[in-house]
PDB file of C-alpha atoms in Angstrom:
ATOM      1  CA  UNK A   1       0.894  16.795 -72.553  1.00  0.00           C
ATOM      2  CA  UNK A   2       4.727  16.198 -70.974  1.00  0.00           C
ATOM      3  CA  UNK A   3       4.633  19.649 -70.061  1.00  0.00           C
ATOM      4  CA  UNK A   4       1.380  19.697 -68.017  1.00  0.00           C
ATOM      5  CA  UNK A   5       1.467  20.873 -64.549  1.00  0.00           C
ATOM      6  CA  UNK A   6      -0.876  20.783 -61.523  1.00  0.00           C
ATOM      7  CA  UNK A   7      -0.800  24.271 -61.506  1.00  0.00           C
ATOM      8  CA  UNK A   8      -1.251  25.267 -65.527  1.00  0.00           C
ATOM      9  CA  UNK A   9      -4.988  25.478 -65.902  1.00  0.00           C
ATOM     10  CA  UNK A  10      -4.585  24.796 -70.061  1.00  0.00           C
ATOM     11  CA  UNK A  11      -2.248  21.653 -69.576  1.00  0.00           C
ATOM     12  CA  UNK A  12      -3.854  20.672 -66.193  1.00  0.00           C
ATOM     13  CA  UNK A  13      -7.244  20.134 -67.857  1.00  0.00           C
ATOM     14  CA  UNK A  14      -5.870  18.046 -70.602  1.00  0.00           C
ATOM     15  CA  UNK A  15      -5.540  15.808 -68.141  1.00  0.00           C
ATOM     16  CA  UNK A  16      -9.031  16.152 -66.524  1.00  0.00           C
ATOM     17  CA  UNK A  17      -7.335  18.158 -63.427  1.00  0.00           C
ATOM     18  CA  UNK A  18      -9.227  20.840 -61.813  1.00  0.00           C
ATOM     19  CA  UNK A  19      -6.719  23.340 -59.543  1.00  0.00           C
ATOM     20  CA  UNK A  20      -8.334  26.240 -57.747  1.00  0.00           C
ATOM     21  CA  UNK A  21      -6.280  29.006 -56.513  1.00  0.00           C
ATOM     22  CA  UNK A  22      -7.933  29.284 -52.921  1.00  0.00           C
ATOM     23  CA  UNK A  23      -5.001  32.405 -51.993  1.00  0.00           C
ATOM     24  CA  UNK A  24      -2.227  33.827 -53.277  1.00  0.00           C
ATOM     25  CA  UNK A  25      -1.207  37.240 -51.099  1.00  0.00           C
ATOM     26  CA  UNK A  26       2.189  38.952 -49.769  1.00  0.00           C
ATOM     27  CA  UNK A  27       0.181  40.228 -47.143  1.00  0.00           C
ATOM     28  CA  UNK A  28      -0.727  38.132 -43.809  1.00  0.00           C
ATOM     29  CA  UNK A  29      -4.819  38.208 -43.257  1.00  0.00           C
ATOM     30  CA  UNK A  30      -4.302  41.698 -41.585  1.00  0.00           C
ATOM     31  CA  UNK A  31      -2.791  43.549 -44.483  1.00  0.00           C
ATOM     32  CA  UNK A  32       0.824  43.046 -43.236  1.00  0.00           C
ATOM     33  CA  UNK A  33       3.631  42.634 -45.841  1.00  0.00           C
ATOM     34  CA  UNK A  34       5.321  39.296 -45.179  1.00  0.00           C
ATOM     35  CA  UNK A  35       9.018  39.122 -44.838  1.00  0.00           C
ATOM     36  CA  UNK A  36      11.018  38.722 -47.636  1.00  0.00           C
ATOM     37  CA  UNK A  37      12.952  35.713 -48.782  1.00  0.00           C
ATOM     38  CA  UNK A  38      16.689  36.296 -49.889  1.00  0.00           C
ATOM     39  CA  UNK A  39      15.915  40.583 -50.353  1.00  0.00           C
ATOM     40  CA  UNK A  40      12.469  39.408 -52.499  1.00  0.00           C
ATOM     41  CA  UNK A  41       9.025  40.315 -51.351  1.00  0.00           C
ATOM     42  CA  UNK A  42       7.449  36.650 -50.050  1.00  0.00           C
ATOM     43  CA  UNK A  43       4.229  35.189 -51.408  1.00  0.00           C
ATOM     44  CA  UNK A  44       1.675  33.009 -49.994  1.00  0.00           C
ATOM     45  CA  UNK A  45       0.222  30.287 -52.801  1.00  0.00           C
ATOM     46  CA  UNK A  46      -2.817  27.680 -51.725  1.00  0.00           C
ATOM     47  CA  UNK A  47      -4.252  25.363 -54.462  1.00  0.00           C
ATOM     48  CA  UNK A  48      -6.620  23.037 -54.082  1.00  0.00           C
ATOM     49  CA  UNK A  49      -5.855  20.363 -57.021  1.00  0.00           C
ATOM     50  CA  UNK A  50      -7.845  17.486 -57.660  1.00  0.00           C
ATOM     51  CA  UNK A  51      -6.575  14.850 -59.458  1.00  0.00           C
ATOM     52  CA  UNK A  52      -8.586  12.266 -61.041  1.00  0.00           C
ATOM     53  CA  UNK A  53      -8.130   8.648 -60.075  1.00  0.00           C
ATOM     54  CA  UNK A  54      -5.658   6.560 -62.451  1.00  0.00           C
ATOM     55  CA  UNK A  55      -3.871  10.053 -63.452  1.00  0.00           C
ATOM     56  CA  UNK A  56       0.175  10.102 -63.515  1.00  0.00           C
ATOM     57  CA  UNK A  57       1.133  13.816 -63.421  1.00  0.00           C
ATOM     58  CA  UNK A  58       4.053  14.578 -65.503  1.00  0.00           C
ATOM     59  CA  UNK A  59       7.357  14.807 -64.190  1.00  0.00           C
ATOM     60  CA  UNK A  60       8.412  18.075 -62.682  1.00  0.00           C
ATOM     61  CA  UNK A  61      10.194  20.367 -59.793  1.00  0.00           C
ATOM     62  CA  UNK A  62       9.659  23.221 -57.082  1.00  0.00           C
ATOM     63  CA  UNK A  63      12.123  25.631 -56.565  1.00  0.00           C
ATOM     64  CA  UNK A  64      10.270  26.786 -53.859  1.00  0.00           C
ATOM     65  CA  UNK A  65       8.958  25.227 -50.173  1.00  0.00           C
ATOM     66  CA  UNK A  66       5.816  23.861 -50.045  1.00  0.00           C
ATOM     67  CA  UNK A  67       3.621  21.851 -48.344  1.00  0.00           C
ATOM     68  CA  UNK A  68       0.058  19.861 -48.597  1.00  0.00           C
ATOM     69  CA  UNK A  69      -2.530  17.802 -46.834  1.00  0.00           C
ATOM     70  CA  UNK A  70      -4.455  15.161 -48.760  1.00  0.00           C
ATOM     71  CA  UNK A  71      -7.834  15.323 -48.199  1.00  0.00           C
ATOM     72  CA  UNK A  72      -9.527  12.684 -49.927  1.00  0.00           C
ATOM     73  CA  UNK A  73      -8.494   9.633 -51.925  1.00  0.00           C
ATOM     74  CA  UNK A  74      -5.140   7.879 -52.288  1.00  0.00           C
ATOM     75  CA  UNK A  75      -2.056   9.729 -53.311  1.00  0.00           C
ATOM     76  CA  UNK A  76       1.751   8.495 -54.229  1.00  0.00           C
ATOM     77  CA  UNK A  77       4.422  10.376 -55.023  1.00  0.00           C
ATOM     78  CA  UNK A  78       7.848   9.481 -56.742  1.00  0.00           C
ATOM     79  CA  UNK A  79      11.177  10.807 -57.190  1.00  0.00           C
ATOM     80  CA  UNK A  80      13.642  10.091 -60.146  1.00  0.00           C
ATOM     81  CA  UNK A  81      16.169   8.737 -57.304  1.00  0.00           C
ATOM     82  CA  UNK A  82      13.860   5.612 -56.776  1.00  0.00           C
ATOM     83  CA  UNK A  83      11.915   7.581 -53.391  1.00  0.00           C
ATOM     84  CA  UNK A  84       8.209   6.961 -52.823  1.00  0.00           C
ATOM     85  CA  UNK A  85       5.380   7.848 -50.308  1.00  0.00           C
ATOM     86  CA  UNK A  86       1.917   7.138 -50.452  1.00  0.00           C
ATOM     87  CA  UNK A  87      -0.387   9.420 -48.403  1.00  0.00           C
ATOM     88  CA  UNK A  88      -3.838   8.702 -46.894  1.00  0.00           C
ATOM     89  CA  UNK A  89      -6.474  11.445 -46.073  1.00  0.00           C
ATOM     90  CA  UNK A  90      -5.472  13.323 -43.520  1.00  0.00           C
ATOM     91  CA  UNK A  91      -2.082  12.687 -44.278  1.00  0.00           C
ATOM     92  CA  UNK A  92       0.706  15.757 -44.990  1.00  0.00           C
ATOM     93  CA  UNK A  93       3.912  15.973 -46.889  1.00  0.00           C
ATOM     94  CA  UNK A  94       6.607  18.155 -46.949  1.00  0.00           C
ATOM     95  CA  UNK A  95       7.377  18.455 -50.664  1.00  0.00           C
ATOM     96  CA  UNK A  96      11.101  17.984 -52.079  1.00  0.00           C
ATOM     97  CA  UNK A  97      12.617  21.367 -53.444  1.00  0.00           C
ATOM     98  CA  UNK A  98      14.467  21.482 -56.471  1.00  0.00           C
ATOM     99  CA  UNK A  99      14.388  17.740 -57.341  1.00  0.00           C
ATOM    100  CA  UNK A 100      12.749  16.268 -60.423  1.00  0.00           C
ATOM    101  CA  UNK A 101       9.666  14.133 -59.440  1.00  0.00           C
ATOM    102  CA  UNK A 102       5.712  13.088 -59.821  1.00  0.00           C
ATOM    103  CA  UNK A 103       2.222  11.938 -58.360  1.00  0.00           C
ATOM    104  CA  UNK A 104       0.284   9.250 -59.041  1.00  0.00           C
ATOM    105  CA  UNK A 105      -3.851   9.225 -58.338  1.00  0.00           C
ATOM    106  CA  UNK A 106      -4.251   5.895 -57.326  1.00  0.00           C
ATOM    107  CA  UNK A 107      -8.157   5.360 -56.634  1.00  0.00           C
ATOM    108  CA  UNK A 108     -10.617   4.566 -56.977  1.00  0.00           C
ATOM    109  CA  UNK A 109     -11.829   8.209 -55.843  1.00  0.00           C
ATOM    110  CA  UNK A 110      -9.816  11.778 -57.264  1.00  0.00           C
ATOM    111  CA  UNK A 111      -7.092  12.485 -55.180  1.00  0.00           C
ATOM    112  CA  UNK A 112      -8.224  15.838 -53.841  1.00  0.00           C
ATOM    113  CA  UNK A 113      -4.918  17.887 -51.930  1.00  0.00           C
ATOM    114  CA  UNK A 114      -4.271  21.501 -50.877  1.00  0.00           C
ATOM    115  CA  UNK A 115      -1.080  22.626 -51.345  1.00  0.00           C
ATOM    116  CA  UNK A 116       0.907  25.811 -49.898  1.00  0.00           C
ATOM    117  CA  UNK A 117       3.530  27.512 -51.406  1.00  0.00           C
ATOM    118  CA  UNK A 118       6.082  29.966 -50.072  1.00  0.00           C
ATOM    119  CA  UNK A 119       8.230  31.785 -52.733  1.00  0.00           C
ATOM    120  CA  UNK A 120       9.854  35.043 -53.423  1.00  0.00           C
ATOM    121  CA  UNK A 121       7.409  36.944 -55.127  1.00  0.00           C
ATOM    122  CA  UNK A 122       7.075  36.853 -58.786  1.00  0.00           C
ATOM    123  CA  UNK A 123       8.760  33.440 -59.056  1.00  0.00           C
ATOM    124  CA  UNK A 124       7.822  29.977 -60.410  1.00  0.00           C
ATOM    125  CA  UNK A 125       6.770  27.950 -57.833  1.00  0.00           C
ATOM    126  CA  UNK A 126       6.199  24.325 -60.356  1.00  0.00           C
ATOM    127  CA  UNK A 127       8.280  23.753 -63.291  1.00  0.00           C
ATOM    128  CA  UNK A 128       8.380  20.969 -66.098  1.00  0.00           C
ATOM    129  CA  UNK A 129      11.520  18.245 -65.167  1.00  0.00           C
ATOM    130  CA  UNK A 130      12.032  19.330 -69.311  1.00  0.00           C
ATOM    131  CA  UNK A 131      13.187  22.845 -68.058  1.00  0.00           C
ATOM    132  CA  UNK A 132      15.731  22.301 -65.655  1.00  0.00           C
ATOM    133  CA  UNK A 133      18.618  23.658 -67.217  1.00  0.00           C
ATOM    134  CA  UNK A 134      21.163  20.694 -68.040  1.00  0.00           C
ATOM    135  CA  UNK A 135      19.212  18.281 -65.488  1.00  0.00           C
ATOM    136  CA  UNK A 136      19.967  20.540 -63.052  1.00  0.00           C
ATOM    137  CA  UNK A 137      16.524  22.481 -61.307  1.00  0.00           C
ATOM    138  CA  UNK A 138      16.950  25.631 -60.869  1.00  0.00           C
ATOM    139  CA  UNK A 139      19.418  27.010 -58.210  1.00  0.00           C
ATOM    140  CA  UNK A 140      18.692  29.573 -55.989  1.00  0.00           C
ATOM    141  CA  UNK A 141      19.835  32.951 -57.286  1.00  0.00           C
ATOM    142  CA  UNK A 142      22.375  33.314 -54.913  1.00  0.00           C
ATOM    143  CA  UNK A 143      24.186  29.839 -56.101  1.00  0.00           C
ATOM    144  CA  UNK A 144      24.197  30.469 -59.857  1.00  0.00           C
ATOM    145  CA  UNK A 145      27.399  30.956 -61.527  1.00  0.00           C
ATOM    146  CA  UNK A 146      28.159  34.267 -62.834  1.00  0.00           C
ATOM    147  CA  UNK A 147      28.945  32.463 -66.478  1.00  0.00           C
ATOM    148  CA  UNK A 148      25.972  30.373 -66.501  1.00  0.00           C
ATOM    149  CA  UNK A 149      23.076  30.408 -69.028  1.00  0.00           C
ATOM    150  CA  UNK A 150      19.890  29.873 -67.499  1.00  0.00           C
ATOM    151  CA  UNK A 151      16.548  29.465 -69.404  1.00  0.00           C
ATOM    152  CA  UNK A 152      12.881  30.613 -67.969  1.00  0.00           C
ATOM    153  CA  UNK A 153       9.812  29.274 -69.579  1.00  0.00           C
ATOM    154  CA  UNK A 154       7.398  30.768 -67.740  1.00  0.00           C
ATOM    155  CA  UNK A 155       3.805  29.014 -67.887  1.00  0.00           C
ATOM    156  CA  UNK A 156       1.446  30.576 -65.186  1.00  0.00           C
ATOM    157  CA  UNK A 157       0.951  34.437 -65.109  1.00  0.00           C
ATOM    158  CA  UNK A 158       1.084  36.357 -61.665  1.00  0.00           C
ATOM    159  CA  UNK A 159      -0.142  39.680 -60.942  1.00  0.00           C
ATOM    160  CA  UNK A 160       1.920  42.674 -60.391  1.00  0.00           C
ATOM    161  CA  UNK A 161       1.138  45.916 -57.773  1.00  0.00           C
ATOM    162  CA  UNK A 162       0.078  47.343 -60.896  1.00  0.00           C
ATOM    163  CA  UNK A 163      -2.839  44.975 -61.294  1.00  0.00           C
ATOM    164  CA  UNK A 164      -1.656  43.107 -64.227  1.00  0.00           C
ATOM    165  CA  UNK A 165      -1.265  39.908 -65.036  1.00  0.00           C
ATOM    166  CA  UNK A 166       2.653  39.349 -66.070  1.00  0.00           C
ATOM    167  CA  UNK A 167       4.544  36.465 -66.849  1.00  0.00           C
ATOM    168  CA  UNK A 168       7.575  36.765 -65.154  1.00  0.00           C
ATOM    169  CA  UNK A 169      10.934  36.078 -67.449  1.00  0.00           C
ATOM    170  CA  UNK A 170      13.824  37.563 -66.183  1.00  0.00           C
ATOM    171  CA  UNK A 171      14.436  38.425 -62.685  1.00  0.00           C
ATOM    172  CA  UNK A 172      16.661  38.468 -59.621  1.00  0.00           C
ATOM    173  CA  UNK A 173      14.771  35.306 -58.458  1.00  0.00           C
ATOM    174  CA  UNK A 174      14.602  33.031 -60.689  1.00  0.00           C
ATOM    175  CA  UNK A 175      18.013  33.430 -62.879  1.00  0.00           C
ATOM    176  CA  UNK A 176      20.459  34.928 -60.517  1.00  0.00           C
ATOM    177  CA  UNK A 177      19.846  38.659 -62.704  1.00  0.00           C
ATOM    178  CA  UNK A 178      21.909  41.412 -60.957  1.00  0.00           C
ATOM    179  CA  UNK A 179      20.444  44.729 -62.827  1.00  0.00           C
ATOM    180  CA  UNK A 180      17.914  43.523 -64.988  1.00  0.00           C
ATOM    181  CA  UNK A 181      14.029  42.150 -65.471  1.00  0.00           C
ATOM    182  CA  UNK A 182      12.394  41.270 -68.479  1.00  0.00           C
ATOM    183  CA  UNK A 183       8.064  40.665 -68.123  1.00  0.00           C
ATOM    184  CA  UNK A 184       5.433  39.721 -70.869  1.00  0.00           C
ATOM    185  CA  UNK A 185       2.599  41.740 -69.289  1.00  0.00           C
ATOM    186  CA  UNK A 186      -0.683  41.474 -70.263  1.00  0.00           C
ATOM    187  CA  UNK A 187      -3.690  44.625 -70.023  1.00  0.00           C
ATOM    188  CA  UNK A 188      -7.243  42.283 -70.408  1.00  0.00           C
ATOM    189  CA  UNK A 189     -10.129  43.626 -72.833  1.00  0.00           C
ATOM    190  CA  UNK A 190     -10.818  47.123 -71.577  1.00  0.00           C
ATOM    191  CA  UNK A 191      -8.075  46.991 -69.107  1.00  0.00           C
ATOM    192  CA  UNK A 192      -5.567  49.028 -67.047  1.00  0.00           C
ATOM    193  CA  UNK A 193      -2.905  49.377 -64.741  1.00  0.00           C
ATOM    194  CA  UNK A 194      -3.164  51.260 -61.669  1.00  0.00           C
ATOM    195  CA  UNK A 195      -1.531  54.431 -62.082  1.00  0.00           C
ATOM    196  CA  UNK A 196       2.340  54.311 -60.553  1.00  0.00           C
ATOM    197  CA  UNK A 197       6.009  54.758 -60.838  1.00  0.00           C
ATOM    198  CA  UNK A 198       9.211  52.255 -61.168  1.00  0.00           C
ATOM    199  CA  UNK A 199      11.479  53.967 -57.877  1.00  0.00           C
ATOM    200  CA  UNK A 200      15.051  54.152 -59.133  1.00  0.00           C
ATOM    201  CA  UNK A 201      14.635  52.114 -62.940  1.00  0.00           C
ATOM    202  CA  UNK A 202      13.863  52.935 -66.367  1.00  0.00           C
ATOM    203  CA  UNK A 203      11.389  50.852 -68.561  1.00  0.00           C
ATOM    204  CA  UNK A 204      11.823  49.546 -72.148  1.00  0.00           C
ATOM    205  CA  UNK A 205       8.756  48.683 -73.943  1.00  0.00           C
ATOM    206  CA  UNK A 206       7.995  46.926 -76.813  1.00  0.00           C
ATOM    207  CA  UNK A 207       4.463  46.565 -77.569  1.00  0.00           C
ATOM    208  CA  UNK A 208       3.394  42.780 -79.279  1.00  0.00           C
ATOM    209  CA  UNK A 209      -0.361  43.473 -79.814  1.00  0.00           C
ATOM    210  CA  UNK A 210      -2.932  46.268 -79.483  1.00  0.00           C
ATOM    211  CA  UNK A 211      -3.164  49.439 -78.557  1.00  0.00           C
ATOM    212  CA  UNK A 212      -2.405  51.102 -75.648  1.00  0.00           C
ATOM    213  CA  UNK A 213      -2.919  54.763 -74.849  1.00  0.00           C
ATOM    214  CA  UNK A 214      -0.779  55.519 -71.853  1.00  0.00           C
ATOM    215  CA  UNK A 215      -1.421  58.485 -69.590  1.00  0.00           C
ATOM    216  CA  UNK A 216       1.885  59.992 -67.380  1.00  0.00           C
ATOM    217  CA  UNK A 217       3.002  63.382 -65.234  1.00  0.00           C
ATOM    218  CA  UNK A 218       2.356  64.390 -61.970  1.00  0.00           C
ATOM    219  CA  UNK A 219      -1.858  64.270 -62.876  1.00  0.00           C
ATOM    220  CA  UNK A 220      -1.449  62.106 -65.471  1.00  0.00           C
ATOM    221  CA  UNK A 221      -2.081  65.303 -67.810  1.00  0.00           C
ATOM    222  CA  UNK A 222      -0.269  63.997 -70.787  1.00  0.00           C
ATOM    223  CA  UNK A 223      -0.742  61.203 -73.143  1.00  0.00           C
ATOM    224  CA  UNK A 224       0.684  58.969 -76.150  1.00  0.00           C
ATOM    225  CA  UNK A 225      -1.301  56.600 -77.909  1.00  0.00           C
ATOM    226  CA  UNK A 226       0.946  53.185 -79.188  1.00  0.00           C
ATOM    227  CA  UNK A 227       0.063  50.492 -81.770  1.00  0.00           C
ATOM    228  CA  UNK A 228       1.303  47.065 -82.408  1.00  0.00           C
ATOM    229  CA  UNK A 229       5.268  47.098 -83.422  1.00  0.00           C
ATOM    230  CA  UNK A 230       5.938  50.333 -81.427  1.00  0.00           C
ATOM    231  CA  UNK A 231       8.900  50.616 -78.907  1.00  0.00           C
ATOM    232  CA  UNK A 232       8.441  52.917 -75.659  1.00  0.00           C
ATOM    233  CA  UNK A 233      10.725  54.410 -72.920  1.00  0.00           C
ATOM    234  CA  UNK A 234       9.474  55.910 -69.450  1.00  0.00           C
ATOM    235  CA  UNK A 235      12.265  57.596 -67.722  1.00  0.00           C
ATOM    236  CA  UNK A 236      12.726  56.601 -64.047  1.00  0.00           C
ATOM    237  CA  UNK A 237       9.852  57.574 -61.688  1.00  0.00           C
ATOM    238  CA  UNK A 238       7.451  58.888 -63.656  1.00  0.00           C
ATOM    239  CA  UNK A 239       4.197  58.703 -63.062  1.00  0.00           C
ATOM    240  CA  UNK A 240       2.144  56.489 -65.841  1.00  0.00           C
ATOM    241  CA  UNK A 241      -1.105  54.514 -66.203  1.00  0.00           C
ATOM    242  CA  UNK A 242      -1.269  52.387 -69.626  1.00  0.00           C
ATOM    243  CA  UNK A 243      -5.001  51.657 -70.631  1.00  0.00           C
ATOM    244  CA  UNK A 244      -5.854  48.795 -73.537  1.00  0.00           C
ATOM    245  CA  UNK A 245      -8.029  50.829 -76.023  1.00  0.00           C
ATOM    246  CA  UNK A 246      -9.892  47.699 -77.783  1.00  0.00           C
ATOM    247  CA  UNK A 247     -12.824  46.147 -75.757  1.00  0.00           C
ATOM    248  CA  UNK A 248     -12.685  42.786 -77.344  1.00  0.00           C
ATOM    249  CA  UNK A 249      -8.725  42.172 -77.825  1.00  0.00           C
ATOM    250  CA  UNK A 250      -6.320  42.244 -75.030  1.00  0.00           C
ATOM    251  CA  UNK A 251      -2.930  44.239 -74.882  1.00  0.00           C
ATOM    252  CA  UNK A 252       0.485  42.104 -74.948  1.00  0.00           C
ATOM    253  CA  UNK A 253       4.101  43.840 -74.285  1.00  0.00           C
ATOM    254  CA  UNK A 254       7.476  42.761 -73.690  1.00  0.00           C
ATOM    255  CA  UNK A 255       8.679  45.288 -70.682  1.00  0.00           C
ATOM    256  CA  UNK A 256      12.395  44.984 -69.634  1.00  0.00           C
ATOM    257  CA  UNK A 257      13.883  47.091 -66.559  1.00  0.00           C
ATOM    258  CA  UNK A 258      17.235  48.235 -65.188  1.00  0.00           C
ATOM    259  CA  UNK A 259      16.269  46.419 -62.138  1.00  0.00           C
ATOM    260  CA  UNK A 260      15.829  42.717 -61.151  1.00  0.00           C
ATOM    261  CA  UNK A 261      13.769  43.148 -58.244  1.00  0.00           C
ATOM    262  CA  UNK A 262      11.424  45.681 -60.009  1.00  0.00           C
ATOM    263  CA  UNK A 263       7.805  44.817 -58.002  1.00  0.00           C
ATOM    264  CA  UNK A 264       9.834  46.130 -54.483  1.00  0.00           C
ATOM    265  CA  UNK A 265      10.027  49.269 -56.148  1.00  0.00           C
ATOM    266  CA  UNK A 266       6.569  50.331 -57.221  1.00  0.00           C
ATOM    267  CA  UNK A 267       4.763  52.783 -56.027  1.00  0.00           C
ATOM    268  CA  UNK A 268       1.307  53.341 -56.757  1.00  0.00           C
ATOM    269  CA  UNK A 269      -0.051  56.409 -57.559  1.00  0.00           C
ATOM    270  CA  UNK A 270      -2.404  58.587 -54.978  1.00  0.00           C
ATOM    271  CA  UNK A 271      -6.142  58.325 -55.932  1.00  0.00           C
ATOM    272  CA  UNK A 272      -7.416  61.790 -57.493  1.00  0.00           C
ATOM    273  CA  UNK A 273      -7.914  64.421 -55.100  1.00  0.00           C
ATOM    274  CA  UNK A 274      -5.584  62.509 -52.426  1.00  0.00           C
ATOM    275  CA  UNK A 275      -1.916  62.880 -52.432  1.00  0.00           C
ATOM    276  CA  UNK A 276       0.305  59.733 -50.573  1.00  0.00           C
ATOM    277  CA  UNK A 277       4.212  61.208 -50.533  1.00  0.00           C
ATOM    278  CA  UNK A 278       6.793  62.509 -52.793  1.00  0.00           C
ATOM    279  CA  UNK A 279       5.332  60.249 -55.542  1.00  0.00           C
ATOM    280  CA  UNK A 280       1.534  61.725 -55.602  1.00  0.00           C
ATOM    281  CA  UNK A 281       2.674  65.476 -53.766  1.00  0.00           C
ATOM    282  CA  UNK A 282       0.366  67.065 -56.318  1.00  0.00           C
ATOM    283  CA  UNK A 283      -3.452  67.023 -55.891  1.00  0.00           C
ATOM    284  CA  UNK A 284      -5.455  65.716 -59.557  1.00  0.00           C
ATOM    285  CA  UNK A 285      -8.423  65.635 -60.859  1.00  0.00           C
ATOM    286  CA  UNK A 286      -8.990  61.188 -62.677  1.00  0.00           C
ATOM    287  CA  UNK A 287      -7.902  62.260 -66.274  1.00  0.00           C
ATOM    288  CA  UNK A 288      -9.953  60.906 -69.233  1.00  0.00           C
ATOM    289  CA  UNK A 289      -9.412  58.043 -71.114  1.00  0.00           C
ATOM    290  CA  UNK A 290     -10.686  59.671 -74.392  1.00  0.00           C
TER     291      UNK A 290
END
């Protein structure tokens, strides 16, 4: 229950919360890619959380900006340096970054608030006050100290260019990683990953559960089937397209990279009988997934 977060649907409904994910994009309503934030792709996050009346959320942080409006009931929120504001519908706060603190519903209605985030891509954007390393939320990459141990316990998943859902460990943006990243991905039920590449990095794979038959080359001609315990490498840039084989169990792997900023360099593969650059210059036929 300590570690329950307004946006962690599991712990959040413990607690009778309900959050809705109303966006999360890195593209602008057009299709544009939004700028990036200290060399990392940016993403857009809105929730809608409601929060029922009498609830005190658990104590955590953002390491990331964000903002909300609350639209209905009666809202308080506290730092652990004695700071408090109350908010009225209507009302909108600029959240703290990177200090430990909490929100009170206070009645006799939910609290009902939308919330925007804006954080390099990939990243956490709440975190437990019980995970900031030595008291101490998480610095921005740029500030950590080159002998300092940091610990990530990720809790919400995000989804990758590849159309998984990951959860990020170990990257350049939320441990101050130079040349690695470290993912547990997950491939649903039936599941797969758009076919692409990793530009300029090499993948380590080990493989928790299932079985995943993975299709690579230029047409994705070749296969190799892999079972629970199995390690994989893909050399840099080839082309690959993993696909659960179990309809009723989903896929887990621990995939670690040579590069920690490894979503700016995928590119997905061309749809058969299209080509799209260097990466796709060859025309396919959709291989099967017998």
């Amino acid at each position: 229950m300590e570690n329950a977060r307004a946006d962690d649907g599991p712990s959040a409904a413990a607690l009778g919360l309900k959050v809705e994910t109303l966006s999360r994009s890195d593209r602008s309503w057009n299709g544009d890619l939004l700028p990036k934030l200290n060399n990392v792709q940016a993403e857009v996050t809105v929730l809608r959380i409601t929060v029922p009346a009498g609830v005190t959320l658990p104590r955590h942080f953002h390491p990331v900006i964000n903002a909300g409006v609350l639209l209905q009931g009666r809202l308080r929120v506290e730092s652990d340096d004695g700071a408090s504001q109350s908010l009225q519908p209507g009302q909108a706060l600029i959240e703290m970054v990177n200090k430990v603190h909490r929100g009170v519903s206070l009645g006799p209605e939910p609290a009902v608030v939308v919330v925007v985030y804006v954080a390099p891509k990939g990243s956490p954007i709440t975190v437990p006050a019980a995970s900031a390393p030595n008291g101490n939320p998480h610095k921005a990459a740029d500030e950590k100290a080159a002998d300092e141990i940091v610990t990530v316990r990720p809790l919400t998943t995000v989804n990758s260019q590849q159309g998984l859902k990951q959860f990020v460990g170990i990257s350049g943006a939320n441990s101050g990683a130079r040349g690695l990243s470290m993912n547990r991905v997950v491939i649903p039920p039936g599941g797969q990953a758009a076919a692409h590449r990793h530009v300029g990095s090499e993948s380590a794979i080990f493989l928790l559960a299932g079985r995943v038959k993975t299709f690579y080359g230029p047409c994705l001609e070749r296969s190799v089937i892999n079972q629970t315990g199995d390690f994989l490498f893909i050399p840099e840039g080839v082309i690959h397209m993993p696909v659960n084989l179990s309809a009723s169990e989903a896929a887990i792997a621990i995939v670690a990279r040579n590069d920690a900023n490894e979503q700016e360099h995928v590119e997905l593969h061309a749809p058969a009988g299209k080509t799209a650059g260097p990466a796709a210059a060859t025309t396919c036929a959709a291989p099967s997934h017998e």
